[in-house]
Amino acid sequence: MNKFFVLFLVYWTPISTDDLLIDCSLIIKPIIHPRECCDFPLIWINDTTNARCMKECSNIKSNNEYKTENDYENDKCCFMRCLYSLQRILYKDYNDNIVRIDTNMLKTNFRKDQINRLSNEWMEIVAKSVDTCIDMYPPAYSRGHCLPIYFLNTMVCAYRENFLNCPIYGNDLERCKQLRQSVKYCRENTEVTIKDWDKFFF
């Protein structure tokens, strides 16, 4: 989960913003990784949760023999479900035999989990990002071991919002400014899918 991918999908819409040309059309290597510009916190991911969820999802993969082309998505989805399970925000609806998400508990547990990890400034930024992104997507559910892309939607969305609202940017201000303008414009004006942002922010 801590490995970063270097592809960024954008759609061709050349515009000038503060003398910066924004290209939202090509799959290219980003000029700089967002975490090099802003060291935004990784929500709910630490050494303990990372090790536990990686182990759990590796076991599921070995037992079920996923097809090669689906390995990445299956692993990521399993990892997201594991992280959310550790936050006690999943519950089983026995009437429909599906797993649902308690979004109110998600917000509450997020604040409890982060309160001792973040500065007051970051706490406000990240809390706002989480609230915004949870409200942006409808509650998800699943009949299998792997929940829908909802988990990834909310987490990647939160990372994106954290980056855009970062209080301090890196030393390479020219490239960071250009990256921030591109992310902001492409988020608001193009149909960038969550999988595209996933490759960019993870």
Short mmCIF file of C-alpha atoms in Angstrom, two decimals:
data_model
loop_
_atom_site.label_atom_id
_atom_site.label_comp_id
_atom_site.label_asym_id
_atom_site.label_seq_id
_atom_site.Cartn_x
_atom_site.Cartn_y
_atom_site.Cartn_z
CA MET A 1 0.00 0.00 0.00
CA ASN A 2 2.93 2.38 0.53
CA LYS A 3 4.29 1.93 -2.96
CA PHE A 4 3.53 4.80 -5.28
CA PHE A 5 2.51 4.52 -8.90
CA VAL A 6 3.67 7.04 -11.41
CA LEU A 7 0.89 7.18 -13.96
CA PHE A 8 -1.55 10.06 -14.03
CA LEU A 9 -4.52 10.02 -16.37
CA VAL A 10 -5.75 13.40 -17.52
CA TYR A 11 -7.84 14.61 -20.41
CA TRP A 12 -6.70 17.01 -23.11
CA THR A 13 -7.91 20.43 -22.13
CA PRO A 14 -4.99 22.83 -22.49
CA ILE A 15 -5.60 25.95 -20.47
CA SER A 16 -3.47 28.63 -18.92
CA THR A 17 -3.67 29.10 -15.16
CA ASP A 18 -1.15 31.48 -13.63
CA ASP A 19 1.00 31.01 -16.75
CA LEU A 20 0.92 27.21 -16.29
CA LEU A 21 -0.27 24.98 -19.12
CA ILE A 22 -2.56 22.26 -17.83
CA ASP A 23 -2.87 19.16 -19.99
CA CYS A 24 -5.66 16.80 -18.94
CA SER A 25 -5.46 14.31 -21.78
CA LEU A 26 -2.48 11.99 -21.60
CA ILE A 27 -1.22 9.21 -19.39
CA ILE A 28 2.15 10.59 -18.39
CA LYS A 29 4.61 10.43 -15.56
CA PRO A 30 3.76 13.18 -13.09
CA ILE A 31 6.26 15.99 -12.89
CA ILE A 32 6.60 15.24 -9.18
CA HIS A 33 4.79 12.91 -6.77
CA PRO A 34 2.21 14.75 -4.64
CA ARG A 35 3.75 13.56 -1.37
CA GLU A 36 7.02 15.19 -2.38
CA CYS A 37 5.13 18.47 -2.42
CA CYS A 38 2.99 17.87 0.64
CA ASP A 39 3.53 15.25 3.34
CA PHE A 40 -0.18 14.67 3.91
CA PRO A 41 -1.04 11.92 6.42
CA LEU A 42 -2.01 8.42 5.33
CA ILE A 43 -5.41 7.86 6.91
CA TRP A 44 -5.75 4.67 8.98
CA ILE A 45 -2.55 3.21 7.54
CA ASN A 46 0.26 2.49 9.99
CA ASP A 47 2.74 -0.35 10.51
CA THR A 48 0.26 -2.43 12.54
CA THR A 49 -2.73 -2.13 10.23
CA ASN A 50 -0.55 -2.47 7.15
CA ALA A 51 1.01 -5.75 8.33
CA ARG A 52 -2.28 -7.21 9.53
CA CYS A 53 -4.24 -6.39 6.39
CA MET A 54 -1.47 -7.44 4.03
CA LYS A 55 -1.35 -10.83 5.76
CA GLU A 56 -5.13 -11.23 5.69
CA CYS A 57 -5.42 -10.36 2.01
CA SER A 58 -2.47 -12.54 1.01
CA ASN A 59 -4.21 -15.51 2.62
CA ILE A 60 -7.43 -14.78 0.75
CA LYS A 61 -5.57 -14.51 -2.53
CA SER A 62 -3.69 -17.80 -2.08
CA ASN A 63 -6.87 -19.66 -1.16
CA ASN A 64 -8.95 -18.40 -4.05
CA GLU A 65 -6.45 -18.31 -6.91
CA TYR A 66 -7.47 -14.99 -8.46
CA LYS A 67 -6.77 -14.51 -12.13
CA THR A 68 -3.61 -12.53 -12.79
CA GLU A 69 -5.31 -9.50 -14.35
CA ASN A 70 -7.52 -9.13 -11.27
CA ASP A 71 -4.86 -9.55 -8.61
CA TYR A 72 -4.20 -5.84 -8.13
CA GLU A 73 -7.84 -4.79 -7.83
CA ASN A 74 -8.71 -7.75 -5.61
CA ASP A 75 -5.80 -7.08 -3.28
CA LYS A 76 -6.56 -3.36 -3.06
CA CYS A 77 -10.25 -3.95 -2.42
CA CYS A 78 -9.47 -6.55 0.24
CA PHE A 79 -6.99 -4.17 1.89
CA MET A 80 -9.56 -1.37 1.99
CA ARG A 81 -12.18 -3.63 3.54
CA CYS A 82 -9.67 -4.80 6.15
CA LEU A 83 -8.82 -1.21 7.11
CA TYR A 84 -12.48 -0.32 7.47
CA SER A 85 -13.18 -3.49 9.43
CA LEU A 86 -10.52 -2.54 11.96
CA GLN A 87 -12.38 0.74 12.47
CA ARG A 88 -15.58 -1.18 13.40
CA ILE A 89 -17.68 0.62 10.83
CA LEU A 90 -18.94 -2.45 8.98
CA TYR A 91 -22.05 -4.34 9.98
CA LYS A 92 -23.94 -7.24 8.44
CA ASP A 93 -27.53 -6.70 7.43
CA TYR A 94 -28.93 -10.16 8.07
CA ASN A 95 -32.21 -9.33 6.34
CA ASP A 96 -30.41 -8.87 3.01
CA ASN A 97 -27.28 -10.86 3.89
CA ILE A 98 -25.02 -8.00 2.85
CA VAL A 99 -22.34 -5.90 4.51
CA ARG A 100 -23.11 -2.23 5.02
CA ILE A 101 -21.12 0.80 6.14
CA ASP A 102 -22.06 2.98 9.09
CA THR A 103 -20.97 6.36 7.75
CA ASN A 104 -21.69 8.17 11.02
CA MET A 105 -19.45 5.75 12.88
CA LEU A 106 -16.83 6.14 10.16
CA LYS A 107 -16.62 9.87 10.83
CA THR A 108 -16.59 9.38 14.61
CA ASN A 109 -13.91 6.70 14.55
CA PHE A 110 -11.80 8.70 12.16
CA ARG A 111 -11.60 11.59 14.59
CA LYS A 112 -10.77 9.27 17.49
CA ASP A 113 -8.09 7.48 15.48
CA GLN A 114 -6.37 10.64 14.26
CA ILE A 115 -6.61 12.90 17.30
CA ASN A 116 -3.23 11.88 18.74
CA ARG A 117 -1.48 11.52 15.40
CA LEU A 118 -2.01 14.89 13.76
CA SER A 119 -1.34 18.50 14.56
CA ASN A 120 -4.41 20.65 15.16
CA GLU A 121 -3.97 22.22 11.74
CA TRP A 122 -3.83 18.88 9.94
CA MET A 123 -6.64 17.49 12.06
CA GLU A 124 -9.00 20.16 10.76
CA ILE A 125 -7.87 19.73 7.16
CA VAL A 126 -8.12 15.94 7.17
CA ALA A 127 -11.42 15.88 9.07
CA LYS A 128 -12.93 18.23 6.50
CA SER A 129 -11.55 16.08 3.66
CA VAL A 130 -13.03 12.92 5.16
CA ASP A 131 -16.43 14.54 5.74
CA THR A 132 -16.47 15.93 2.20
CA CYS A 133 -15.50 12.64 0.58
CA ILE A 134 -17.81 10.44 2.62
CA ASP A 135 -20.73 12.67 1.70
CA MET A 136 -19.66 12.57 -1.95
CA TYR A 137 -20.34 8.84 -2.33
CA PRO A 138 -23.40 6.76 -1.34
CA PRO A 139 -23.01 4.03 1.32
CA ALA A 140 -21.69 0.81 -0.16
CA TYR A 141 -22.46 -2.81 0.48
CA SER A 142 -21.23 -6.22 -0.61
CA ARG A 143 -22.27 -9.84 -0.74
CA GLY A 144 -18.71 -11.15 -1.05
CA HIS A 145 -15.40 -10.73 0.74
CA CYS A 146 -14.52 -7.65 -1.30
CA LEU A 147 -16.54 -4.48 -0.93
CA PRO A 148 -17.19 -2.16 -3.87
CA ILE A 149 -14.82 0.59 -4.89
CA TYR A 150 -16.48 2.87 -2.28
CA PHE A 151 -13.65 2.34 0.21
CA LEU A 152 -11.05 3.35 -2.31
CA ASN A 153 -13.18 6.25 -3.50
CA THR A 154 -13.36 7.83 -0.06
CA MET A 155 -9.71 7.29 0.85
CA VAL A 156 -8.22 8.49 -2.45
CA CYS A 157 -10.63 11.42 -2.48
CA ALA A 158 -9.47 12.38 1.02
CA TYR A 159 -5.80 12.20 -0.02
CA ARG A 160 -6.55 14.40 -3.01
CA GLU A 161 -8.37 16.98 -0.87
CA ASN A 162 -5.54 16.91 1.70
CA PHE A 163 -3.05 17.64 -1.06
CA LEU A 164 -5.08 20.52 -2.44
CA ASN A 165 -5.48 22.07 1.02
CA CYS A 166 -1.95 21.42 2.22
CA PRO A 167 -0.74 24.19 4.58
CA ILE A 168 2.91 23.88 3.49
CA TYR A 169 4.26 22.80 0.11
CA GLY A 170 7.72 21.46 -0.74
CA ASN A 171 10.84 23.27 -1.82
CA ASP A 172 10.26 22.64 -5.53
CA LEU A 173 7.56 25.28 -5.63
CA GLU A 174 7.36 25.62 -9.43
CA ARG A 175 6.57 21.95 -10.05
CA CYS A 176 4.39 21.66 -6.95
CA LYS A 177 2.35 24.67 -7.97
CA GLN A 178 1.90 23.27 -11.46
CA LEU A 179 0.88 19.88 -10.06
CA ARG A 180 -1.60 21.43 -7.65
CA GLN A 181 -3.20 23.52 -10.40
CA SER A 182 -3.52 20.45 -12.63
CA VAL A 183 -5.05 18.31 -9.88
CA LYS A 184 -7.50 21.05 -8.97
CA TYR A 185 -8.54 21.74 -12.55
CA CYS A 186 -8.83 18.09 -13.60
CA ARG A 187 -10.80 17.25 -10.45
CA GLU A 188 -13.38 19.94 -11.15
CA ASN A 189 -13.60 19.92 -14.93
CA THR A 190 -12.95 16.41 -16.25
CA GLU A 191 -14.25 12.89 -15.81
CA VAL A 192 -11.19 11.49 -14.08
CA THR A 193 -12.11 8.10 -12.59
CA ILE A 194 -11.18 7.03 -9.10
CA LYS A 195 -8.85 4.36 -10.52
CA ASP A 196 -6.87 7.10 -12.24
CA TRP A 197 -6.48 9.04 -9.00
CA ASP A 198 -5.68 5.78 -7.21
CA LYS A 199 -2.64 5.24 -9.42
CA PHE A 200 -1.57 8.81 -8.81
CA PHE A 201 -1.89 9.09 -5.04
CA PHE A 202 -0.85 5.60 -3.91
#
